[in-house]
Short mmCIF file of C-alpha atoms in Angstrom, two decimals:
data_model
loop_
_atom_site.label_atom_id
_atom_site.label_comp_id
_atom_site.label_asym_id
_atom_site.label_seq_id
_atom_site.Cartn_x
_atom_site.Cartn_y
_atom_site.Cartn_z
CA MET X 6 -13.98 109.80 34.83
CA MET X 7 -10.27 109.84 35.51
CA ARG X 8 -10.93 109.99 39.18
CA PHE X 9 -13.35 107.07 38.99
CA SER X 10 -10.89 104.81 37.18
CA GLY X 11 -8.21 105.89 39.63
CA VAL X 12 -10.39 104.80 42.55
CA CYS X 13 -11.16 101.50 40.79
CA SER X 14 -7.52 100.70 40.16
CA ALA X 15 -6.69 101.63 43.74
CA ILE X 16 -9.33 99.17 44.98
CA VAL X 17 -7.99 96.44 42.66
CA LEU X 18 -4.47 97.10 43.90
CA VAL X 19 -5.55 96.91 47.53
CA VAL X 20 -7.41 93.64 46.91
CA LEU X 21 -4.48 92.13 44.99
CA SER X 22 -1.99 93.13 47.63
CA GLY X 23 -4.35 91.65 50.20
CA PHE X 24 -4.29 88.32 48.32
CA ALA X 25 -0.53 88.47 47.97
CA HIS X 26 -0.23 89.17 51.66
CA ALA X 27 -2.55 86.25 52.54
CA GLU X 28 -0.48 83.94 50.31
CA GLN X 29 2.72 85.13 51.99
CA GLU X 30 1.19 84.51 55.39
CA ALA X 31 0.20 80.98 54.38
CA TRP X 32 3.71 80.17 53.12
CA ALA X 33 5.08 81.55 56.39
CA LEU X 34 2.93 78.91 58.12
CA PHE X 35 4.39 76.30 55.79
CA ASP X 36 7.90 77.41 56.79
CA LYS X 37 6.87 77.17 60.40
CA VAL X 38 5.64 73.58 60.08
CA GLN X 39 8.78 72.47 58.22
CA HIS X 40 10.96 74.22 60.74
CA ALA X 41 9.16 72.42 63.58
CA VAL X 42 9.62 68.90 62.18
CA GLN X 43 13.20 69.50 61.03
CA GLN X 44 14.63 71.49 63.93
CA TYR X 45 12.87 70.47 67.15
CA ASN X 46 13.65 67.61 69.47
CA PHE X 47 10.41 65.72 69.78
CA ASP X 48 8.79 62.41 70.66
CA THR X 49 5.39 61.91 69.03
CA SER X 50 2.93 59.25 68.01
CA PHE X 51 0.70 59.45 64.99
CA VAL X 52 -1.86 57.34 63.17
CA VAL X 53 -2.54 57.08 59.45
CA LEU X 54 -6.19 56.48 58.62
CA LYS X 55 -6.84 54.86 55.27
CA GLY X 56 -10.50 54.07 54.97
CA THR X 57 -11.20 51.61 57.75
CA LYS X 58 -7.54 50.78 58.25
CA VAL X 59 -5.39 52.45 60.89
CA ASP X 60 -1.60 52.36 61.10
CA THR X 61 0.13 53.62 64.22
CA TYR X 62 3.67 54.98 64.40
CA ARG X 63 6.02 56.46 66.93
CA TRP X 64 8.25 59.21 65.60
CA LEU X 65 11.26 60.68 67.36
CA HIS X 66 13.54 63.40 66.11
CA GLY X 67 16.56 65.11 67.53
CA ARG X 68 19.30 67.46 66.59
CA THR X 69 22.69 68.30 67.96
CA ASP X 70 24.91 71.05 66.63
CA THR X 71 26.30 68.82 63.94
CA GLN X 72 24.00 65.85 63.56
CA GLU X 73 20.36 65.09 62.94
CA ILE X 74 18.65 61.85 63.88
CA GLU X 75 15.15 60.59 63.26
CA HIS X 76 13.55 57.34 64.35
CA LEU X 77 10.27 55.98 62.99
CA ILE X 78 8.76 52.87 64.53
CA PRO X 79 5.71 51.28 62.86
CA LEU X 80 3.84 49.95 65.87
CA ASP X 81 1.57 47.63 63.88
CA THR X 82 4.46 45.84 62.21
CA SER X 83 6.92 44.03 64.39
CA GLY X 84 10.52 43.69 63.43
CA VAL X 85 10.98 46.92 61.48
CA ASP X 86 12.65 50.09 62.66
CA ILE X 87 13.38 53.00 60.42
CA LEU X 88 16.24 55.23 61.41
CA ARG X 89 17.73 58.23 59.67
CA ARG X 90 21.07 59.73 60.57
CA ASP X 91 21.61 62.88 58.51
CA SER X 92 21.11 61.67 54.96
CA VAL X 93 21.33 57.91 55.47
CA VAL X 94 18.16 55.93 56.10
CA TYR X 95 18.41 52.50 57.72
CA TYR X 96 15.62 49.94 57.63
CA LEU X 97 16.55 47.78 60.57
CA LEU X 98 15.05 44.29 60.40
CA THR X 99 15.23 41.61 62.99
CA ASP X 100 15.37 38.64 60.63
CA ARG X 101 17.34 40.06 57.69
CA PRO X 102 20.29 42.34 57.18
CA ALA X 103 19.53 46.04 57.35
CA PHE X 104 18.52 47.83 54.19
CA VAL X 105 20.30 51.16 53.77
CA THR X 106 19.48 54.01 51.41
CA LEU X 107 20.58 57.59 50.98
CA SER X 108 17.81 60.07 51.59
CA SER X 109 17.46 63.32 53.45
CA SER X 110 14.06 62.30 54.82
CA ILE X 111 12.22 59.11 55.67
CA PRO X 112 9.91 58.39 52.72
CA GLU X 113 7.30 56.85 55.05
CA LEU X 114 6.69 60.30 56.54
CA PRO X 115 4.60 62.87 54.62
CA SER X 116 7.04 64.21 52.01
CA LEU X 117 5.23 67.53 52.17
CA LEU X 118 6.96 68.22 55.48
CA PHE X 119 10.44 67.87 54.00
CA GLU X 120 10.43 68.91 50.38
CA PRO X 121 11.73 72.44 49.77
CA LYS X 122 9.18 75.20 49.66
CA SER X 123 10.22 76.20 46.14
CA LYS X 124 9.23 72.74 44.89
CA VAL X 125 5.94 72.63 46.78
CA SER X 126 4.95 76.15 45.73
CA GLU X 127 5.39 75.16 42.07
CA LEU X 128 2.59 72.64 42.49
CA TYR X 129 0.39 74.16 45.18
CA ASN X 130 -1.26 77.38 46.27
CA ALA X 131 -1.24 77.96 50.02
CA ILE X 132 -4.19 79.45 51.86
CA ALA X 133 -4.32 80.03 55.59
CA GLY X 134 -7.62 78.75 56.97
CA SER X 135 -9.46 79.22 60.21
CA SER X 136 -8.18 78.04 63.55
CA ALA X 137 -9.74 75.21 65.51
CA VAL X 138 -9.15 73.37 68.75
CA MET X 139 -7.54 69.97 68.19
CA SER X 140 -6.58 67.60 71.02
CA GLY X 141 -6.93 70.51 73.39
CA ARG X 142 -4.46 72.61 71.43
CA ASN X 143 -5.06 75.62 69.27
CA ALA X 144 -4.62 74.52 65.65
CA GLN X 145 -4.25 76.67 62.56
CA LEU X 146 -5.47 75.32 59.23
CA LEU X 147 -3.24 75.59 56.17
CA ARG X 148 -4.75 74.49 52.89
CA LEU X 149 -2.51 73.48 50.01
CA THR X 150 -4.61 73.52 46.86
CA ALA X 151 -3.17 71.87 43.77
CA LYS X 152 -2.59 74.15 40.81
CA GLN X 153 -3.46 71.25 38.47
CA SER X 154 -6.68 69.49 39.25
CA SER X 155 -5.11 66.06 38.69
CA ARG X 156 -3.12 66.40 41.92
CA TYR X 157 -4.52 65.77 45.40
CA ASN X 158 -4.99 68.61 47.87
CA TYR X 159 -3.66 68.79 51.41
CA TRP X 160 -5.18 70.33 54.49
CA LEU X 161 -2.70 70.77 57.34
CA TRP X 162 -3.55 71.70 60.88
CA LEU X 163 -0.55 72.95 62.77
CA ASP X 164 -0.11 73.74 66.41
CA ALA X 165 -0.46 77.50 66.74
CA GLU X 166 2.20 77.65 69.41
CA THR X 167 4.97 75.45 68.00
CA GLY X 168 3.98 75.03 64.37
CA PHE X 169 4.12 71.25 64.75
CA PRO X 170 1.74 69.42 62.37
CA LEU X 171 -1.23 67.96 64.22
CA ARG X 172 -3.17 66.59 61.28
CA ILE X 173 -2.76 66.27 57.52
CA ASP X 174 -5.70 65.33 55.32
CA THR X 175 -5.20 64.25 51.73
CA LEU X 176 -8.23 65.19 49.67
CA SER X 177 -9.24 64.25 46.15
CA GLU X 178 -10.02 66.93 43.60
CA GLN X 179 -13.67 66.62 44.70
CA GLN X 180 -12.49 67.39 48.25
CA THR X 181 -13.21 63.83 49.41
CA PRO X 182 -10.83 62.83 52.20
CA LEU X 183 -8.70 59.87 51.14
CA GLU X 184 -6.15 59.64 53.88
CA ARG X 185 -5.66 61.24 57.27
CA TRP X 186 -2.41 61.61 59.16
CA LEU X 187 -3.10 62.47 62.77
CA VAL X 188 -0.80 63.15 65.69
CA THR X 189 -2.09 61.49 68.86
CA HIS X 190 0.69 62.47 71.22
CA MET X 191 3.37 65.11 71.02
CA GLN X 192 6.19 66.11 73.27
CA ILE X 193 8.68 68.75 72.26
CA SER X 194 11.72 69.04 74.48
CA PRO X 195 14.76 71.31 74.49
CA GLU X 196 17.07 68.33 74.92
CA LEU X 197 17.75 65.41 72.60
CA PRO X 198 15.62 62.43 73.73
CA GLU X 199 17.76 59.96 75.66
CA ASN X 200 17.10 56.90 73.46
CA LEU X 201 18.08 58.90 70.38
CA ARG X 202 21.37 59.87 71.98
CA ALA X 203 22.27 56.17 72.17
CA LEU X 204 21.30 55.62 68.53
CA MET X 205 23.33 58.63 67.48
CA ASP X 206 26.53 56.73 68.25
CA ALA X 207 25.29 53.21 67.46
CA ASP X 208 27.30 51.22 64.96
CA LEU X 209 25.23 50.84 61.82
CA PRO X 210 25.95 49.16 58.50
CA ALA X 211 27.33 51.31 55.69
CA PRO X 212 25.10 52.12 52.73
CA ALA X 213 25.49 50.01 49.65
CA ASP X 214 27.98 51.55 47.29
CA SER X 215 25.68 51.86 44.34
CA ILE X 216 22.45 50.42 43.12
CA ASP X 217 22.55 47.99 40.25
CA LYS X 218 21.03 49.86 37.35
CA ALA X 219 20.47 47.11 34.85
CA LEU X 220 17.05 48.12 33.63
CA PRO X 221 14.97 45.68 31.62
CA GLN X 222 15.31 46.25 27.91
CA THR X 223 12.16 48.22 27.38
CA SER X 224 10.18 47.58 24.26
CA HIS X 225 7.37 49.91 25.22
CA GLN X 226 7.02 53.65 25.33
CA LEU X 227 5.24 56.01 27.64
CA THR X 228 3.74 58.69 25.40
CA TRP X 229 2.07 60.94 27.97
CA LEU X 230 2.96 62.35 31.38
CA PRO X 231 0.62 64.07 33.85
CA ASP X 232 1.18 67.82 34.35
CA GLY X 233 4.36 68.54 36.28
CA TYR X 234 5.62 64.95 36.26
CA GLN X 235 8.84 63.75 34.70
CA GLN X 236 10.48 60.40 34.35
CA VAL X 237 13.18 59.38 36.78
CA THR X 238 15.97 58.60 34.39
CA GLU X 239 17.43 55.56 36.07
CA PRO X 240 15.11 53.90 38.55
CA ALA X 241 16.45 50.99 40.56
CA THR X 242 15.83 47.44 39.45
CA ILE X 243 13.16 45.31 41.04
CA PRO X 244 14.77 41.90 41.50
CA GLN X 245 11.61 40.23 42.80
CA LEU X 246 9.73 41.13 39.60
CA GLU X 247 12.54 40.56 37.12
CA ASN X 248 10.90 37.58 35.49
CA SER X 249 7.49 39.08 34.92
CA LEU X 250 8.28 42.72 34.29
CA LEU X 251 8.38 43.85 30.65
CA SER X 252 8.83 47.60 31.24
CA TYR X 253 8.91 49.96 34.16
CA TRP X 254 8.82 53.73 34.60
CA LEU X 255 9.04 55.83 37.72
CA LEU X 256 7.58 59.33 37.48
CA THR X 257 7.92 62.15 39.97
CA ASP X 258 6.74 65.72 40.35
CA GLY X 259 9.17 66.33 43.20
CA LEU X 260 6.60 65.53 45.84
CA HIS X 261 4.80 62.40 44.62
CA GLN X 262 5.93 59.28 42.82
CA VAL X 263 4.01 57.18 40.32
CA SER X 264 5.08 53.76 39.11
CA VAL X 265 4.03 52.27 35.78
CA PHE X 266 4.52 48.53 35.40
CA VAL X 267 4.05 46.59 32.16
CA GLN X 268 3.58 42.84 32.45
CA ASN X 269 2.26 40.00 30.36
CA SER X 270 -1.50 39.85 30.20
CA GLN X 271 -3.20 37.83 32.91
CA ARG X 272 -6.59 38.02 31.17
CA LEU X 273 -8.22 39.76 34.07
CA PRO X 274 -10.63 42.68 33.91
CA THR X 275 -9.52 46.30 34.12
CA GLN X 276 -9.86 47.35 37.75
CA ALA X 277 -8.95 50.07 40.22
CA TYR X 278 -8.21 49.94 43.92
CA ARG X 279 -7.33 52.50 46.49
CA ASP X 280 -4.98 52.24 49.45
CA GLY X 281 -5.52 55.53 51.26
CA ALA X 282 -4.43 58.17 48.78
CA THR X 283 -2.60 55.63 46.59
CA THR X 284 -4.47 54.54 43.50
CA ILE X 285 -3.77 51.12 42.00
CA PHE X 286 -5.08 50.91 38.48
CA VAL X 287 -4.81 47.79 36.34
CA GLN X 288 -5.39 48.24 32.62
CA ALA X 289 -6.04 44.88 31.00
CA GLY X 290 -5.17 44.19 27.40
CA ASN X 291 -4.68 41.30 25.02
CA LYS X 292 -0.91 41.46 24.92
CA MET X 293 0.07 43.30 28.06
CA GLU X 294 -1.24 44.47 31.35
CA VAL X 295 -0.35 47.97 32.60
CA THR X 296 -0.48 48.74 36.33
CA VAL X 297 -0.25 52.32 37.56
CA ILE X 298 0.43 52.89 41.26
CA GLY X 299 0.65 56.31 42.85
CA PRO X 300 -1.20 59.19 44.48
CA VAL X 301 -3.13 60.19 41.37
CA SER X 302 -6.81 60.13 40.51
CA ILE X 303 -8.18 57.09 38.71
CA ASP X 304 -8.75 59.20 35.61
CA THR X 305 -5.11 60.25 35.51
CA ALA X 306 -4.03 56.65 36.10
CA ARG X 307 -6.27 55.47 33.25
CA GLN X 308 -4.86 58.09 30.91
CA LEU X 309 -1.33 57.15 31.89
CA ALA X 310 -1.98 53.44 31.37
CA ALA X 311 -3.56 54.12 28.00
CA SER X 312 -0.48 56.04 26.89
CA VAL X 313 1.76 52.96 27.06
CA GLN X 314 2.57 51.75 23.54
CA MET Q 12 -105.72 111.40 119.34
CA SER Q 13 -103.34 111.32 116.64
CA SER Q 14 -100.47 112.47 118.87
CA GLU Q 15 -101.53 109.97 121.52
CA HIS Q 16 -101.50 107.02 119.24
CA GLN Q 17 -98.27 108.27 117.76
CA ASP Q 18 -96.78 108.26 121.25
CA TRP Q 19 -97.34 104.54 121.91
CA LEU Q 20 -96.34 103.79 118.35
CA SER Q 21 -93.14 105.75 118.80
CA ALA Q 22 -92.55 104.00 122.12
CA ALA Q 23 -93.09 100.65 120.37
CA SER Q 24 -90.42 101.57 117.85
CA ASP Q 25 -88.11 102.14 120.82
CA ASN Q 26 -88.70 98.53 121.90
CA ASN Q 27 -91.27 99.47 124.61
CA ALA Q 28 -93.85 96.79 125.34
CA LEU Q 29 -97.28 97.05 123.74
CA THR Q 30 -100.53 96.37 125.39
CA LYS Q 31 -102.80 93.71 123.91
CA ALA Q 32 -105.31 96.32 122.70
CA GLN Q 33 -102.52 98.37 121.09
CA LEU Q 34 -101.15 95.24 119.32
CA ASP Q 35 -104.62 94.39 118.02
CA ARG Q 36 -104.97 97.89 116.60
CA LEU Q 37 -101.54 97.73 114.98
CA LEU Q 38 -102.26 94.38 113.34
CA SER Q 39 -105.60 95.51 112.01
CA ASP Q 40 -104.54 98.95 110.75
CA ALA Q 41 -102.20 99.01 107.74
CA GLU Q 42 -101.55 102.73 108.15
CA LEU Q 43 -100.29 102.19 111.67
CA GLN Q 44 -97.96 99.46 110.40
CA ASN Q 45 -96.54 101.84 107.77
CA THR Q 46 -96.10 104.50 110.40
CA LEU Q 47 -94.27 102.05 112.65
CA ALA Q 48 -92.02 101.12 109.74
CA ARG Q 49 -91.32 104.80 109.11
CA TYR Q 50 -90.59 105.36 112.82
CA ASN Q 51 -88.17 102.43 112.79
CA LEU Q 52 -86.45 103.80 109.71
CA ILE Q 53 -86.18 107.28 111.26
CA GLY Q 54 -84.85 105.74 114.45
CA ALA Q 55 -82.28 103.69 112.60
CA THR Q 56 -81.16 106.73 110.63
CA LEU Q 57 -80.86 108.82 113.77
CA ARG Q 58 -78.86 106.05 115.45
CA ARG Q 59 -76.64 105.91 112.30
CA GLU Q 60 -77.15 102.21 111.99
CA THR Q 61 -75.57 101.10 108.76
CA HIS Q 62 -78.03 98.98 106.94
CA SER Q 63 -76.74 96.70 104.18
CA PRO Q 64 -79.20 95.43 101.62
CA LEU Q 65 -77.04 92.30 101.32
CA GLN Q 66 -76.71 89.90 104.17
CA ALA Q 67 -73.25 88.93 105.33
CA ASN Q 68 -73.79 85.35 104.35
CA PHE Q 69 -75.16 86.06 100.87
CA SER Q 70 -72.41 83.97 99.19
CA ASP Q 71 -73.65 80.88 101.00
CA ASP Q 72 -77.02 81.43 99.44
CA VAL Q 73 -75.45 81.70 95.98
CA MET Q 74 -73.53 78.47 96.55
CA LEU Q 75 -76.69 76.76 97.69
CA GLN Q 76 -78.49 77.92 94.59
CA LEU Q 77 -75.65 76.74 92.36
CA ALA Q 78 -75.72 73.33 94.03
CA ASP Q 79 -79.35 73.06 93.13
CA GLU Q 80 -78.70 73.97 89.47
CA PRO Q 81 -79.05 71.06 87.03
CA VAL Q 82 -75.75 69.91 85.40
CA TYR Q 83 -75.55 70.75 81.72
CA ASN Q 84 -73.27 68.37 79.74
CA LEU Q 85 -71.84 70.82 77.25
CA GLN Q 86 -69.52 69.26 74.64
CA SER Q 87 -67.90 70.99 71.70
CA ASN Q 88 -68.51 69.35 68.37
CA ARG Q 89 -65.41 71.00 66.88
CA SER Q 90 -62.26 68.86 66.43
CA MET Q 91 -58.93 69.67 68.08
CA TYR Q 92 -57.58 70.79 64.71
CA GLN Q 93 -60.40 73.25 64.19
CA ARG Q 94 -59.97 74.60 67.68
CA ILE Q 95 -56.22 75.08 67.21
CA LYS Q 96 -56.89 76.67 63.85
CA SER Q 97 -59.36 79.11 65.24
CA ALA Q 98 -57.10 79.81 68.20
CA VAL Q 99 -54.21 80.52 65.82
CA ALA Q 100 -56.46 82.65 63.66
CA VAL Q 101 -57.46 84.65 66.68
CA ALA Q 102 -53.87 84.87 67.87
CA ALA Q 103 -52.59 85.90 64.44
CA ASN Q 104 -54.87 88.90 64.51
CA GLY Q 105 -53.64 89.79 67.94
CA THR Q 106 -50.76 92.22 68.19
CA TRP Q 107 -48.65 89.99 70.44
CA LEU Q 108 -48.14 87.18 67.94
CA GLN Q 109 -46.22 89.06 65.26
CA PRO Q 110 -43.08 89.82 67.28
CA VAL Q 111 -43.15 86.29 68.73
CA ALA Q 112 -43.43 84.75 65.27
CA GLN Q 113 -40.62 86.93 63.96
CA GLY Q 114 -38.46 85.83 66.88
CA ALA Q 115 -39.26 82.17 66.19
CA ILE Q 116 -38.30 82.50 62.51
CA ALA Q 117 -35.05 84.24 63.42
CA ALA Q 118 -34.24 81.49 65.92
CA GLY Q 119 -35.01 78.82 63.30
CA VAL Q 120 -32.67 80.44 60.79
CA ALA Q 121 -29.94 80.66 63.42
CA LEU Q 122 -30.37 76.98 64.31
CA MET Q 123 -30.22 75.99 60.64
CA ALA Q 124 -27.04 78.00 60.23
CA VAL Q 125 -25.40 76.42 63.27
CA PHE Q 126 -26.38 72.83 62.48
CA GLY Q 127 -25.80 73.27 58.76
CA VAL Q 128 -22.24 74.43 59.41
CA GLN Q 129 -21.67 71.58 61.84
CA GLN Q 130 -22.88 69.03 59.36
CA TYR Q 131 -20.70 70.56 56.68
CA GLN Q 132 -17.72 70.27 58.96
CA GLN Q 133 -18.53 66.71 59.89
CA SER Q 134 -19.11 65.48 56.38
CA PRO Q 135 -15.42 64.93 55.47
CA GLU Q 136 -15.01 62.64 58.45
CA ALA Q 137 -18.09 60.66 57.59
CA ALA Q 138 -16.83 60.19 54.06
CA LEU Q 139 -13.42 58.93 55.07
CA SER Q 140 -13.98 55.44 53.72
CA PRO Q 141 -13.38 55.85 50.03
CA GLN Q 142 -14.24 53.64 47.10
CA PRO Q 143 -12.75 50.20 46.53
CA LEU Q 144 -10.59 49.53 49.49
CA LEU Q 145 -7.32 47.73 49.33
CA GLN Q 146 -6.11 46.23 52.56
CA THR Q 147 -2.39 46.42 52.50
CA GLN Q 148 0.33 46.02 55.02
CA PRO Q 149 2.45 49.14 54.98
CA ILE Q 150 5.59 47.53 56.17
CA ALA Q 151 8.77 48.93 54.80
CA GLY Q 152 8.13 47.20 51.52
CA PHE Q 153 9.70 43.84 52.12
CA ALA Q 154 8.01 40.61 51.26
CA THR Q 155 5.12 40.98 53.65
CA PRO Q 156 2.42 38.52 54.49
CA VAL Q 157 -0.17 38.94 51.81
CA SER Q 158 -3.11 40.65 53.34
CA LEU Q 159 -4.51 42.16 50.23
CA SER Q 160 -8.21 41.55 50.12
CA GLN Q 161 -10.70 42.85 47.67
CA THR Q 162 -14.00 43.67 49.24
CA THR Q 163 -15.97 43.17 46.07
CA VAL Q 164 -15.30 39.43 45.99
CA SER Q 165 -18.63 37.82 46.71
CA ASP Q 166 -19.69 34.29 47.35
CA ARG Q 167 -21.18 33.80 43.94
CA PHE Q 168 -17.71 33.76 42.43
CA ALA Q 169 -16.68 30.31 41.46
CA GLU Q 170 -13.76 28.90 43.36
CA GLN Q 171 -11.61 29.12 40.29
CA GLU Q 172 -12.36 32.78 39.86
CA GLN Q 173 -11.61 33.41 43.51
CA GLN Q 174 -8.33 31.69 43.04
CA ALA Q 175 -7.61 33.98 40.11
CA MET Q 176 -8.54 37.01 42.17
CA LEU Q 177 -6.23 35.88 44.93
CA GLU Q 178 -3.42 35.50 42.44
CA GLN Q 179 -4.17 38.95 41.12
CA GLN Q 180 -4.10 40.41 44.62
CA LYS Q 181 -0.78 38.78 45.31
CA ARG Q 182 0.57 40.31 42.15
CA LEU Q 183 -0.80 43.73 43.07
CA GLN Q 184 0.66 43.47 46.55
CA ALA Q 185 4.03 42.67 45.00
CA LEU Q 186 3.70 45.66 42.66
CA LEU Q 187 2.70 47.96 45.52
CA ASN Q 188 5.71 46.82 47.50
CA ALA Q 189 7.92 47.37 44.47
CA HIS Q 190 6.51 50.90 44.12
CA ARG Q 191 7.24 51.64 47.77
CA GLN Q 192 10.72 50.29 47.36
CA GLN Q 193 11.27 52.56 44.36
CA VAL Q 194 10.09 55.58 46.32
CA ARG Q 195 12.52 54.63 49.06
CA VAL Q 196 15.57 54.44 46.87
CA MET Q 197 14.56 57.16 44.44
CA GLU Q 198 16.52 59.97 46.01
CA GLN Q 199 19.60 57.81 46.12
CA ALA Q 200 19.14 56.85 42.46
CA GLN Q 201 18.65 60.47 41.48
CA GLN Q 202 21.64 61.56 43.47
CA ALA Q 203 23.72 58.92 41.82
CA SER Q 204 22.56 59.81 38.32
CA HIS Q 205 22.66 63.59 38.65
CA ASN Q 206 25.41 63.78 41.19
CA THR Q 207 23.73 66.84 42.65
CA PRO Q 208 24.12 67.95 46.24
CA ASP Q 209 21.32 67.13 48.63
CA THR Q 210 18.68 69.82 48.66
CA GLY Q 211 16.02 67.96 50.56
CA THR Q 212 16.38 69.74 53.84
CA GLY Q 213 18.00 72.84 55.01
CA GLN Q 214 16.42 75.28 52.60
CA ASN Q 215 13.71 76.23 54.98
CA GLU Q 216 15.71 76.22 58.08
CA GLN Q 217 15.49 79.43 59.95
#
């Protein structure tokens, strides 16, 4: 009997260590993909597929010993260039003055590629999947499965050779694809791309000293938060909505952001829309209208909107 | 007498000419004819002449006879289905069908597995157009041309209602842009409020 239980526990131990090893391997892949997008000099193009809509971008990145530079060009929108030098992001516009923020990554890129592993591993389990051929390259699948079902899942395919991400699918909790990020062209070079070298030294406007933090006097309360989310204590003001906005909250789980807007009632029905993985949920009411925008399921958005009092 | 008439008979069997009187006797006497036949047979045997009971051109005769046969119009009154059924029934009892049938089933299962897996892999792509679709312009969140369109708006909506929907879409577009703007400045806001060092990158650098 002793021997039997000994054998059983040995088997359980072997299986558990196997799982632990697989998990470690998957996080090693995650490290590899982050290392690729943060350390390599590259010139790539990618598309973002949201339903029937396609957005195309060109994305360049370079590093010298002391400086990092990243350039994102939305090809479908003329007149906007997004540039990051170290931790300053510039939105360069042709017809208006540049808009400058402080951020260590460009928010228009998948935040998954830049957020620290410790933060991501709090929210997700990593599983290494099978390999497949993608655009003629050998791709390794990495699945990030949300620990809480309210969060979307990610499937990443990374180049087996360089670790560069080739495709990122955002899937709902029912594993329905909502959004696809897909690299169409990729060139990794040992040297800094020439056009980035010029931008490295270009004269750019200084970031604004501080953001005006005069929040609207909120008369409402948010009584519930989705698992893992917390309120951003002092979100920036929204000048263009100042007249209509009654209350506003910005929530984050470190990887995703959800906005909750409270406005006067427009007497329109409760409705939900989807822009790729972003849900837009409008909760109608007699006195106020609550709009929830963010990468959450409609159920979560409904619950969040209902919690406004 | 007997030996004498056997002599001319024997000579006749050796193709010697017969006199008229001898021929008359031969034709009138059946015993003499039998004897001549026996002599011919003996002679043939002695000469080792191979004698075939079938003529060389016997097949021609058979063909001729077949040509003279009447044509029978034989038609089966069984349907195609019945014939296939009986053929299958016969084949199923035969020993050759079982391994063939087993092979066919195995191949079918393999095909199902291959195509089933392919379909499973294709299904996420096919389902890439999700629910209500919001057409938005993902510019960097500045006042963009309003391109928000709700697909559920149908013609039966009164103009007034359409106008209201359009207003609503404008409002939603403004809110979506505001959300994007918040995401953009969030890190800066957090940095300012917490005054913590930047931890966004660098932790995973190797």
